[in-house]
Coordinates of N, CA and C in Angstrom, one line a residue:
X1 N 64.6 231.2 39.7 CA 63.9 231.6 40.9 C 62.5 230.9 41.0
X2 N 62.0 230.3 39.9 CA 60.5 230.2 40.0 C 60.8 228.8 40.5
X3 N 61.8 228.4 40.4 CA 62.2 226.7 40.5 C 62.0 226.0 42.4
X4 N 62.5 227.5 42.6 CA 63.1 227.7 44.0 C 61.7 228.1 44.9
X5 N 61.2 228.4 44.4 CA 59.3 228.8 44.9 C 58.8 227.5 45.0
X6 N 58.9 227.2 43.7 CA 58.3 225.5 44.0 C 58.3 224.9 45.1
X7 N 60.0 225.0 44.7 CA 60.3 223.5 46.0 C 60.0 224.1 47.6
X8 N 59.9 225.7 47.4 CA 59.6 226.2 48.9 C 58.1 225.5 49.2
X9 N 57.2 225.8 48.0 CA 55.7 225.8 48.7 C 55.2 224.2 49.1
X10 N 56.2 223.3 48.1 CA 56.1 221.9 48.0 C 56.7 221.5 49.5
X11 N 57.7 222.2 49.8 CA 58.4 221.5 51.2 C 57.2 222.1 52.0
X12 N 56.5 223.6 52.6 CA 55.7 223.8 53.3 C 54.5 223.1 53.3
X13 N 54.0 222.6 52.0 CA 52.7 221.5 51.7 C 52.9 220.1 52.4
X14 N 54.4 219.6 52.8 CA 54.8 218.7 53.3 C 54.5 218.6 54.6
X15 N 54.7 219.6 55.4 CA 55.4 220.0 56.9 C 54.0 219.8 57.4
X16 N 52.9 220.3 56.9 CA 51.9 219.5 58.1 C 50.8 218.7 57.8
X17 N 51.2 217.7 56.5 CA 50.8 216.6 56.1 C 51.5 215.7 57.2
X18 N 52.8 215.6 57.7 CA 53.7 215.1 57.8 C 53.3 215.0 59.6
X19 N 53.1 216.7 59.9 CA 52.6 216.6 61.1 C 51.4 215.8 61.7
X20 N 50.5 216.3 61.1 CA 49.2 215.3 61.0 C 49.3 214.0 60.9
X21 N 49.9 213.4 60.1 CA 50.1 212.2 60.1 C 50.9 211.4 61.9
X22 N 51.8 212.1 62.5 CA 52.0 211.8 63.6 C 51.6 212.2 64.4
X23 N 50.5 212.7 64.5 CA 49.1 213.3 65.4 C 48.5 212.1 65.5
X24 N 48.3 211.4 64.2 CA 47.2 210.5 64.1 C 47.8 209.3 64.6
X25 N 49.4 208.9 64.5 CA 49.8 208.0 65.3 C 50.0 207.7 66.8
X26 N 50.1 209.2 67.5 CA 50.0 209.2 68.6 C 49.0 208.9 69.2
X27 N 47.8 209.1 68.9 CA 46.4 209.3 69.2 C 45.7 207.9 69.2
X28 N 46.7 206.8 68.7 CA 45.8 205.8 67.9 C 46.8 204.5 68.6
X29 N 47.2 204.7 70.1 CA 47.9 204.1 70.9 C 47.2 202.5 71.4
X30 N 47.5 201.3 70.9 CA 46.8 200.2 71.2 C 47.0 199.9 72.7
X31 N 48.2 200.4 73.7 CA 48.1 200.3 75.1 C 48.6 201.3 75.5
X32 N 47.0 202.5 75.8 CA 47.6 203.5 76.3 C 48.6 203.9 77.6
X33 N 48.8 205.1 78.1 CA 50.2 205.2 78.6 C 49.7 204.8 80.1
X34 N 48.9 205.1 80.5 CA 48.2 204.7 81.8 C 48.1 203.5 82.4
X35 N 47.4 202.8 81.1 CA 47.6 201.1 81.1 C 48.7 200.4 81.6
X36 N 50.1 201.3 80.6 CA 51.2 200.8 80.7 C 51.9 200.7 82.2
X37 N 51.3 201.8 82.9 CA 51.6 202.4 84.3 C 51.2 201.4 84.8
X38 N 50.3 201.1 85.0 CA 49.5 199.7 85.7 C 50.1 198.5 85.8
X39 N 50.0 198.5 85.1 CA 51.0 196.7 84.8 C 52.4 197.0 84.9
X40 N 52.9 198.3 85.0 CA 54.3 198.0 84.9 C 54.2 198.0 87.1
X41 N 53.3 198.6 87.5 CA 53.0 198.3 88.9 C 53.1 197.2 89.6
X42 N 51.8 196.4 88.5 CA 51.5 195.5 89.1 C 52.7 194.2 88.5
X43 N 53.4 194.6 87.6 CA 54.7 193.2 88.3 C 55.3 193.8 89.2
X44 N 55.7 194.5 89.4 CA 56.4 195.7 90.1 C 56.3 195.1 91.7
X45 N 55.1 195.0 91.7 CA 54.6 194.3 93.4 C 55.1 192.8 93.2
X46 N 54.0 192.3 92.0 CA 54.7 190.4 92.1 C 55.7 190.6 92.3
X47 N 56.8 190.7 91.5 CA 58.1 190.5 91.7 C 58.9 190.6 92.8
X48 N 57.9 192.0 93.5 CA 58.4 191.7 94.7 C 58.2 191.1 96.0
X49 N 57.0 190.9 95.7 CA 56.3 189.7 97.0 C 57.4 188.1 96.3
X50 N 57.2 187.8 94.8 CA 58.2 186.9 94.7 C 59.8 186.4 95.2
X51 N 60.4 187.5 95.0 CA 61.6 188.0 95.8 C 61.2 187.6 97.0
X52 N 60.7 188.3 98.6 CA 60.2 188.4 99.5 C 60.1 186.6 99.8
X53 N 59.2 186.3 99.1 CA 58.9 184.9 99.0 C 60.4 183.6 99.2
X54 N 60.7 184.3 97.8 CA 61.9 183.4 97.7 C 63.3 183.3 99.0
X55 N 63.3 184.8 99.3 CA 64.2 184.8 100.1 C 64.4 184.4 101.7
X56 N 62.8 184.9 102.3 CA 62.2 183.8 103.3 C 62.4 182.4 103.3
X57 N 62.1 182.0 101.9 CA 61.6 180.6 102.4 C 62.9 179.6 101.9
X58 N 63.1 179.9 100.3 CA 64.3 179.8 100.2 C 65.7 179.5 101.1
X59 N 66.2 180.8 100.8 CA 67.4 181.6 101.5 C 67.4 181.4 102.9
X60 N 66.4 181.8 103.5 CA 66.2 182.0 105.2 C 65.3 180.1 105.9
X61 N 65.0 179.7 105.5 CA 64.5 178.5 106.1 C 63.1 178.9 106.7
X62 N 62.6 179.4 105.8 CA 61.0 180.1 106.7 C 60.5 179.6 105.9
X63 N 58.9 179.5 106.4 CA 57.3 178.8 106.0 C 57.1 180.3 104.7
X64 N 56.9 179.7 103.5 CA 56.6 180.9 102.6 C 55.1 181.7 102.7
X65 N 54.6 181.4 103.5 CA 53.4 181.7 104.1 C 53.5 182.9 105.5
X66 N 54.3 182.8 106.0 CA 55.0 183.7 106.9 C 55.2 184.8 106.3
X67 N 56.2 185.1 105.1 CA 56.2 186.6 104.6 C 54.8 187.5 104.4
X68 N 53.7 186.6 104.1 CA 52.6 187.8 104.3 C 51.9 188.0 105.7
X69 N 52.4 187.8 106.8 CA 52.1 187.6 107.9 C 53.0 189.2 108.9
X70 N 51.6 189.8 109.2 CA 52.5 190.9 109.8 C 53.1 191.1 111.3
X71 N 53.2 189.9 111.6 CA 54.5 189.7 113.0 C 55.6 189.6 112.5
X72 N 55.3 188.5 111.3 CA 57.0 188.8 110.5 C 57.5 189.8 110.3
X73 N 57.0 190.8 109.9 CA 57.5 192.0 108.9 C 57.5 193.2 110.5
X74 N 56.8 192.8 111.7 CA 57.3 193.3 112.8 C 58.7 193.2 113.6
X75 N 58.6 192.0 113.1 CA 59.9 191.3 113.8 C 61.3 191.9 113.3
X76 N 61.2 192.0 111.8 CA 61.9 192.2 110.8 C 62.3 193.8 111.2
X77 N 61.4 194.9 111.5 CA 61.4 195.9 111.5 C 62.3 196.5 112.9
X78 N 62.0 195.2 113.9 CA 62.2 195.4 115.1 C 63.7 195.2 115.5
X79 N 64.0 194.1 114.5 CA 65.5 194.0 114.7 C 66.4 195.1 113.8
X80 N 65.6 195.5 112.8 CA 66.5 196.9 112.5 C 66.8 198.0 113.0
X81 N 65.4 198.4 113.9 CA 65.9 199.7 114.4 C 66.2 199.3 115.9
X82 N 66.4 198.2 116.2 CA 67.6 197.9 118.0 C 68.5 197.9 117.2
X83 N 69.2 197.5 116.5 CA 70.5 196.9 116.0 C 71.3 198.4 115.6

């Protein structure tokens, strides 16, 4: 029985060394989560203005300079809701 004590108070002496220890990992974030949010944004937009880009000028035969141009994106808007 005394053996069995041991290993109880030795496993409980564990449990929040163990915890602490991933306290301190959490806490000790080299790019926090906010950060992460940001930049996962801001490709988020590049990639899409890229896209946008590509598929204008590329694909469609348009001036890549036109996609940020907001007649285009009127025009674009215009023929979807007649159609």
């Amino acid at each position: 029985m005394d053996v069995t004590n041991e290993e109880q108070k030795g496993s409980e002496e564990k449990e929040p060394k163990e915890r602490t220890e991933r306290k301190r990992l959490s806490n000790n974030r080299r790019f926090p989560i906010l950060l992460r949010i940001i930049v996962v944004l801001i490709l988020a937009a590049a990639m899409l203005a890229i896209g946008a880009i590509i598929g204008y000028s590329v694909i469609g035969g348009g001036e890549w300079r036109d996609v940020f141009d907001i007649d285009t994106w009127r025009h674009i808007t215009d023929f979807w809701l007649t159609s």
